[in-house]
Amino acid sequence: MTQQTLYRRLRDRRDRITPPPGFAWPEISDGQLVMMMSPRPRHQFTAKMVSRQLDAQLPEGFFAFEATDTDDESLGKLRVPDILVCSGEVMQTDDPLDPHEIVLAIEIVSPSNPENDYEHKTRDYPAMGISHYLILDPRDGTWTYQWGIGRAEGRPAYENRLHLPYGKPVTVTTDLGTWTVDTTNLPRYSAKDMGLAPEPEGS
């Protein structure tokens, strides 16, 4: 079975399922469906705050969209970035977005599966042709910005990486312009969000 045939079967299966309670629509990578927990409120609040910041800076006809399918059948991958920047025109489709139309992809790290953003999507997004990738991490209040697609170990990979704490602004420079994301007031996950026991009072 070819990778594309397997991908089509997984897409067909994905289109027919209803995610169980507490789970979001699955992604597809490495020949399998990737199930994720539904986003927590602080995750969604972060997405809204960042989307609004970007919308105020983007050129005419471009917007920040949340949770939109994008796929590359030749690679057998379907991903759902938490936020992506593209034109409104390319959103007029019945199919997943062409990833080459995405100017910037943003992921907000989940407490349950951080390696999906830091490892798997750091591998998949440059292979799919997404040239700018920002990770926001409410677990520890840091962000990681990667950009510029080159090659490493024989495969596409980001050539540049910047990792800094919340409070430091993110500056994204693209062919469409330079945009800034102020991370100062982005929320951090609580102990309960992260499945940890709450700290004793007065500690």
CSV table of C-alpha atoms in Angstrom, one decimal, residues 48-152:
chain,number,residue,atom,x,y,z
A,48,LYS,CA,-8.2,34.5,20.6
A,49,MET,CA,-5.8,37.1,22.0
A,50,VAL,CA,-3.1,36.2,19.4
A,51,SER,CA,-5.5,36.1,16.5
A,52,ARG,CA,-6.8,39.6,17.3
A,53,GLN,CA,-3.3,41.0,17.6
A,54,LEU,CA,-2.4,39.5,14.2
A,55,ASP,CA,-5.6,40.6,12.5
A,56,ALA,CA,-4.9,44.2,13.4
A,57,GLN,CA,-1.5,44.0,11.6
A,58,LEU,CA,-2.1,41.9,8.5
A,59,PRO,CA,-2.4,43.3,5.0
A,60,GLU,CA,-5.8,43.7,3.3
A,61,GLY,CA,-7.3,40.3,2.5
A,62,PHE,CA,-5.3,38.3,5.0
A,63,PHE,CA,-6.5,37.0,8.4
A,64,ALA,CA,-5.6,34.8,11.3
A,65,PHE,CA,-7.9,31.7,11.3
A,66,GLU,CA,-8.3,29.2,14.1
A,67,ALA,CA,-8.3,25.3,13.8
A,68,THR,CA,-8.4,24.8,10.1
A,69,ASP,CA,-7.4,21.6,8.3
A,70,THR,CA,-4.4,21.7,6.0
A,71,ASP,CA,-3.0,18.7,4.2
A,72,ASP,CA,-0.3,17.3,1.9
A,73,GLU,CA,-1.5,14.1,0.3
A,74,SER,CA,1.9,13.3,-1.1
A,75,LEU,CA,3.3,13.3,2.4
A,76,GLY,CA,0.3,11.6,3.9
A,77,LYS,CA,-0.2,14.4,6.4
A,78,LEU,CA,-3.2,16.4,7.7
A,79,ARG,CA,-2.6,18.9,10.4
A,80,VAL,CA,-4.9,21.4,12.2
A,81,PRO,CA,-2.9,24.4,13.4
A,82,ASP,CA,-4.4,26.3,16.3
A,83,ILE,CA,-3.9,29.5,14.3
A,84,LEU,CA,-2.8,30.1,10.8
A,85,VAL,CA,-2.4,33.1,8.6
A,86,CYS,CA,-3.5,33.1,5.0
A,87,SER,CA,-5.7,35.0,2.6
A,88,GLY,CA,-9.4,34.9,2.8
A,89,GLU,CA,-9.5,33.9,-0.8
A,90,VAL,CA,-7.8,30.5,-0.3
A,91,MET,CA,-10.3,29.7,2.5
A,92,GLN,CA,-13.0,29.5,-0.1
A,93,THR,CA,-12.6,25.7,-0.6
A,94,ASP,CA,-14.3,22.5,0.2
A,95,ASP,CA,-10.9,20.8,0.8
A,96,PRO,CA,-8.2,21.2,3.4
A,97,LEU,CA,-6.0,24.2,2.8
A,98,ASP,CA,-2.9,24.0,0.6
A,99,PRO,CA,-0.2,24.4,3.2
A,100,HIS,CA,1.9,26.4,0.8
A,101,GLU,CA,-0.7,29.2,1.2
A,102,ILE,CA,-0.1,29.4,4.9
A,103,VAL,CA,2.2,32.3,5.8
A,104,LEU,CA,2.4,31.5,9.5
A,105,ALA,CA,1.3,28.5,11.6
A,106,ILE,CA,0.9,28.8,15.4
A,107,GLU,CA,0.5,26.0,17.9
A,108,ILE,CA,-0.5,26.4,21.6
A,109,VAL,CA,1.1,23.6,23.5
A,110,SER,CA,-1.3,21.1,25.1
A,111,PRO,CA,-0.4,19.8,28.6
A,112,SER,CA,-1.2,16.3,27.5
A,113,ASN,CA,1.0,16.0,24.3
A,114,PRO,CA,3.7,18.7,24.0
A,115,GLU,CA,5.9,16.5,21.8
A,116,ASN,CA,3.3,16.8,19.0
A,117,ASP,CA,4.1,20.5,18.7
A,118,TYR,CA,7.8,20.5,19.5
A,119,GLU,CA,8.8,17.4,17.6
A,120,HIS,CA,6.3,16.1,15.2
A,121,LYS,CA,5.0,19.4,13.8
A,122,THR,CA,8.5,20.9,13.8
A,123,ARG,CA,9.2,18.1,11.4
A,124,ASP,CA,6.0,18.1,9.4
A,125,TYR,CA,5.5,21.9,8.9
A,126,PRO,CA,8.7,22.6,6.9
A,127,ALA,CA,8.1,19.4,4.9
A,128,MET,CA,4.6,20.8,4.1
A,129,GLY,CA,6.1,24.1,3.0
A,130,ILE,CA,5.0,26.3,6.0
A,131,SER,CA,7.9,28.7,6.3
A,132,HIS,CA,7.1,30.3,9.7
A,133,TYR,CA,6.1,28.4,12.8
A,134,LEU,CA,5.5,29.8,16.3
A,135,ILE,CA,4.9,27.6,19.4
A,136,LEU,CA,3.3,29.3,22.4
A,137,ASP,CA,3.7,27.2,25.6
A,138,PRO,CA,1.4,28.1,28.5
A,139,ARG,CA,3.0,25.4,30.6
A,140,ASP,CA,6.1,27.4,31.4
A,141,GLY,CA,5.4,30.7,29.7
A,142,THR,CA,7.8,30.5,26.8
A,143,TRP,CA,7.6,30.8,23.0
A,144,THR,CA,9.6,29.2,20.2
A,145,TYR,CA,9.7,30.8,16.8
A,146,GLN,CA,11.2,28.8,13.8
A,147,TRP,CA,11.6,30.0,10.3
A,148,GLY,CA,13.4,29.6,7.0
A,149,ILE,CA,13.2,26.2,5.4
A,150,GLY,CA,16.5,24.5,4.6
A,151,ARG,CA,17.5,20.9,4.9
A,152,ALA,CA,18.9,18.8,7.7
